[in-house]
Amino acid sequence: MRLFFALWPSPVEQQQWQHAVAPLVQPFGGLPQRSENLHLTLAFLGEVSGDRINQLIALGNDLPREPIRLRLDRIECWKAAGIACLRPSETPPALERLARRLHGSLEADGFKTEPRGFKPHITVVRRVGMSLPALPLWPVPEWQVQKIALVRSRLSELGPQYDVMQEWALSPVPVIPA
Ligand code: 2AM
């Protein structure tokens, strides 16, 4: 089965982002992603045999759960990938640490991951045939990430269908007493 690890938003967040980007990406054409498919990939594994799922779950259990907050302040078009994506201009150190640890653990356990470097993004449109300078998004969607997910991807003519197989809650932001 085709698997990946991702930061997974709530349905409300997915709908808010889709609503916010729709007028900006409309001129790009292409194939806008359904709101329920919006996510931020941490590591794409490709085809994995079903008997290795428990190993991936054990690996997920050991990941750091530091709070992560993202400012999704821009839309970029990546011509080579043919996508438009929602991105943070700055990657929080906690997210860098999580991605590094995940990729390190996957490699140590003999899983092959995408060789392209980790560049956090949420694909909002596929099959975009143009490249444009980054567009700022205002108001900036602020994402307090709630969970990491291990997700199965099934490809069909209607586009990919994603099923969350296992999820891990990130720690809440500590409340600093006044
Ligand atoms: P993308 O949005 O940049 O295409 C499920 O396919 C998720 O895994 C998508 O978010 C996709 O990123 C990511 N991914 C990374 N490498 C991939 C690959 N080689 N093929 C398909 N998806 C890939």
Short mmCIF file of C-alpha atoms and ligand atoms in Angstrom, two decimals:
data_model
loop_
_atom_site.label_atom_id
_atom_site.label_comp_id
_atom_site.label_asym_id
_atom_site.label_seq_id
_atom_site.Cartn_x
_atom_site.Cartn_y
_atom_site.Cartn_z
CA MET A 1 0.00 0.00 0.00
CA ARG A 2 1.03 3.59 -0.69
CA LEU A 3 1.81 5.41 2.56
CA PHE A 4 3.03 8.73 3.86
CA PHE A 5 3.43 10.62 7.13
CA ALA A 6 1.82 14.05 7.30
CA LEU A 7 0.68 16.84 9.58
CA TRP A 8 -3.08 16.52 9.35
CA PRO A 9 -5.45 19.50 9.80
CA SER A 10 -9.02 19.44 11.08
CA PRO A 11 -11.90 19.56 8.55
CA VAL A 12 -12.61 23.15 9.64
CA GLU A 13 -9.02 24.21 8.94
CA GLN A 14 -9.06 22.42 5.59
CA GLN A 15 -12.23 24.25 4.56
CA GLN A 16 -10.97 27.63 5.78
CA TRP A 17 -7.75 27.30 3.77
CA GLN A 18 -9.53 26.18 0.66
CA HIS A 19 -11.86 29.15 0.95
CA ALA A 20 -8.94 31.55 1.53
CA VAL A 21 -6.87 30.38 -1.44
CA ALA A 22 -9.69 29.81 -3.96
CA PRO A 23 -9.87 33.33 -5.44
CA LEU A 24 -6.06 33.57 -5.61
CA VAL A 25 -5.44 30.25 -7.36
CA GLN A 26 -8.44 30.42 -9.67
CA PRO A 27 -6.39 32.02 -12.52
CA PHE A 28 -3.88 29.13 -12.39
CA GLY A 29 -6.39 26.64 -13.83
CA GLY A 30 -5.34 23.08 -12.99
CA LEU A 31 -7.08 20.77 -10.58
CA PRO A 32 -7.97 22.28 -7.20
CA GLN A 33 -7.63 19.71 -4.39
CA ARG A 34 -10.71 18.71 -2.44
CA SER A 35 -10.62 20.32 0.99
CA GLU A 36 -10.54 16.94 2.79
CA ASN A 37 -7.27 16.14 0.99
CA LEU A 38 -5.31 19.16 2.23
CA HIS A 39 -2.32 18.17 4.40
CA LEU A 40 1.38 18.78 4.90
CA THR A 41 3.53 15.78 3.96
CA LEU A 42 6.41 14.98 6.32
CA ALA A 43 7.70 11.89 4.50
CA PHE A 44 6.43 10.03 1.47
CA LEU A 45 7.14 6.28 1.61
CA GLY A 46 5.57 5.02 -1.60
CA GLU A 47 4.62 1.34 -1.72
CA VAL A 48 5.07 -0.43 1.62
CA SER A 49 4.14 -4.02 2.35
CA GLY A 50 1.22 -4.35 4.80
CA ASP A 51 3.29 -6.40 7.26
CA ARG A 52 5.49 -3.36 7.96
CA ILE A 53 2.66 -1.19 9.30
CA ASN A 54 3.37 -2.12 12.91
CA GLN A 55 6.97 -1.06 12.47
CA LEU A 56 5.78 2.34 11.17
CA ILE A 57 3.38 2.71 14.10
CA ALA A 58 6.17 1.94 16.57
CA LEU A 59 8.34 4.50 14.82
CA GLY A 60 5.52 7.07 15.01
CA ASN A 61 5.14 6.37 18.76
CA ASP A 62 8.73 7.54 19.27
CA LEU A 63 8.46 10.84 17.39
CA PRO A 64 8.80 14.13 19.26
CA ARG A 65 5.46 15.82 19.97
CA GLU A 66 6.60 19.39 20.49
CA PRO A 67 3.92 21.99 19.71
CA ILE A 68 4.13 23.36 16.15
CA ARG A 69 2.56 26.57 14.97
CA LEU A 70 2.73 27.56 11.31
CA ARG A 71 1.98 30.87 9.62
CA LEU A 72 0.75 29.88 6.18
CA ASP A 73 1.53 33.25 4.69
CA ARG A 74 2.15 32.56 0.99
CA ILE A 75 1.07 30.69 -2.09
CA GLU A 76 3.77 29.40 -4.43
CA CYS A 77 3.61 27.80 -7.87
CA TRP A 78 6.17 25.07 -8.50
CA LYS A 79 6.46 24.56 -12.22
CA ALA A 80 8.47 21.32 -12.15
CA ALA A 81 5.98 19.67 -9.78
CA GLY A 82 3.03 21.35 -11.50
CA ILE A 83 1.47 22.41 -8.21
CA ALA A 84 0.32 25.51 -6.38
CA CYS A 85 0.85 25.25 -2.64
CA LEU A 86 0.19 27.05 0.61
CA ARG A 87 3.38 27.48 2.62
CA PRO A 88 4.97 29.11 5.63
CA SER A 89 7.79 31.57 4.78
CA GLU A 90 9.50 30.32 7.90
CA THR A 91 9.79 26.73 9.07
CA PRO A 92 9.56 26.52 12.87
CA PRO A 93 12.56 24.71 14.44
CA ALA A 94 10.19 22.15 16.06
CA LEU A 95 8.98 21.14 12.59
CA GLU A 96 12.57 20.87 11.29
CA ARG A 97 13.39 18.64 14.27
CA LEU A 98 10.33 16.45 13.72
CA ALA A 99 11.05 15.99 10.00
CA ARG A 100 14.74 15.26 10.63
CA ARG A 101 13.95 12.69 13.30
CA LEU A 102 11.27 11.03 11.16
CA HIS A 103 13.51 10.76 8.10
CA GLY A 104 16.40 9.50 10.26
CA SER A 105 14.23 6.82 11.91
CA LEU A 106 12.75 5.73 8.58
CA GLU A 107 16.21 5.41 7.07
CA ALA A 108 17.50 3.49 10.11
CA ASP A 109 14.56 1.07 9.74
CA GLY A 110 15.29 0.54 6.04
CA PHE A 111 12.41 2.57 4.56
CA LYS A 112 13.07 4.54 1.42
CA THR A 113 11.82 8.12 1.48
CA GLU A 114 11.60 10.79 -1.19
CA PRO A 115 15.12 12.09 -1.77
CA ARG A 116 13.90 15.65 -2.37
CA GLY A 117 14.64 17.83 0.66
CA PHE A 118 11.90 18.66 3.16
CA LYS A 119 10.15 21.83 2.02
CA PRO A 120 6.92 22.14 4.00
CA HIS A 121 3.94 22.83 1.75
CA ILE A 122 0.26 22.07 1.39
CA THR A 123 -0.68 21.34 -2.21
CA VAL A 124 -3.85 23.20 -3.10
CA VAL A 125 -3.89 22.77 -6.90
CA ARG A 126 -2.35 20.09 -9.12
CA ARG A 127 -1.61 20.15 -12.85
CA VAL A 128 -0.71 23.82 -12.85
CA GLY A 129 1.20 24.71 -16.01
CA MET A 130 2.69 28.02 -14.93
CA SER A 131 5.19 29.49 -12.54
CA LEU A 132 4.55 32.78 -10.76
CA PRO A 133 6.25 34.73 -7.99
CA ALA A 134 4.98 33.93 -4.51
CA LEU A 135 1.65 35.52 -3.59
CA PRO A 136 1.19 36.80 -0.04
CA LEU A 137 -1.91 35.62 1.74
CA TRP A 138 -3.78 37.98 4.05
CA PRO A 139 -5.14 37.45 6.65
CA VAL A 140 -2.48 34.82 7.35
CA PRO A 141 -3.91 31.44 8.33
CA GLU A 142 -2.25 30.43 11.61
CA TRP A 143 -2.13 26.67 12.10
CA GLN A 144 -1.66 25.23 15.56
CA VAL A 145 -0.91 21.70 14.43
CA GLN A 146 -2.90 19.08 16.31
CA LYS A 147 -1.69 15.82 14.88
CA ILE A 148 0.79 13.74 12.95
CA ALA A 149 -0.81 11.03 10.80
CA LEU A 150 0.23 7.90 8.97
CA VAL A 151 -1.89 8.00 5.84
CA ARG A 152 -2.78 5.57 3.09
CA SER A 153 -3.18 6.98 -0.41
CA ARG A 154 -5.36 5.28 -3.02
CA LEU A 155 -5.24 6.62 -6.54
CA SER A 156 -8.33 6.65 -8.69
CA GLU A 157 -9.67 8.52 -11.68
CA LEU A 158 -11.43 10.87 -9.28
CA GLY A 159 -8.07 11.80 -7.73
CA PRO A 160 -6.35 10.46 -4.62
CA GLN A 161 -8.30 9.26 -1.61
CA TYR A 162 -6.51 9.54 1.73
CA ASP A 163 -7.28 7.38 4.78
CA VAL A 164 -5.66 8.18 8.12
CA MET A 165 -4.48 4.83 9.52
CA GLN A 166 -2.94 6.04 12.77
CA GLU A 167 -2.57 9.45 14.38
CA TRP A 168 -0.51 10.99 17.16
CA ALA A 169 -1.51 14.16 19.02
CA LEU A 170 1.08 16.90 19.35
CA SER A 171 1.51 18.50 22.75
CA PRO A 172 -0.67 21.54 23.38
CA VAL A 173 1.00 24.92 23.69
CA PRO A 174 1.97 25.43 27.35
CA VAL A 175 -0.12 28.10 29.06
CA ILE A 176 2.15 30.67 30.68
CA PRO A 177 0.55 31.94 33.90
CA ALA A 178 0.06 35.71 33.99
P1 2AM B 1 2.86 16.87 -3.15
O1 2AM B 1 1.62 17.43 -2.56
O2 2AM B 1 4.01 17.80 -3.18
O3 2AM B 1 2.63 16.21 -4.50
C1 2AM B 1 0.59 12.03 -1.05
O4 2AM B 1 0.84 11.77 -2.38
C2 2AM B 1 1.52 13.09 -0.54
O5 2AM B 1 2.89 12.64 -0.65
C3 2AM B 1 1.43 14.41 -1.29
O6 2AM B 1 1.37 15.46 -0.36
C4 2AM B 1 2.70 14.48 -2.10
O7 2AM B 1 3.31 15.72 -2.16
C5 2AM B 1 3.64 13.62 -1.31
N1 2AM B 1 4.68 13.04 -2.17
C6 2AM B 1 5.98 13.19 -2.03
N2 2AM B 1 6.66 12.54 -2.95
C7 2AM B 1 5.79 11.96 -3.73
C8 2AM B 1 5.89 11.13 -4.88
N3 2AM B 1 7.07 10.76 -5.39
N4 2AM B 1 4.76 10.71 -5.43
C9 2AM B 1 3.56 11.09 -4.91
N5 2AM B 1 3.40 11.85 -3.82
C10 2AM B 1 4.50 12.29 -3.24
#
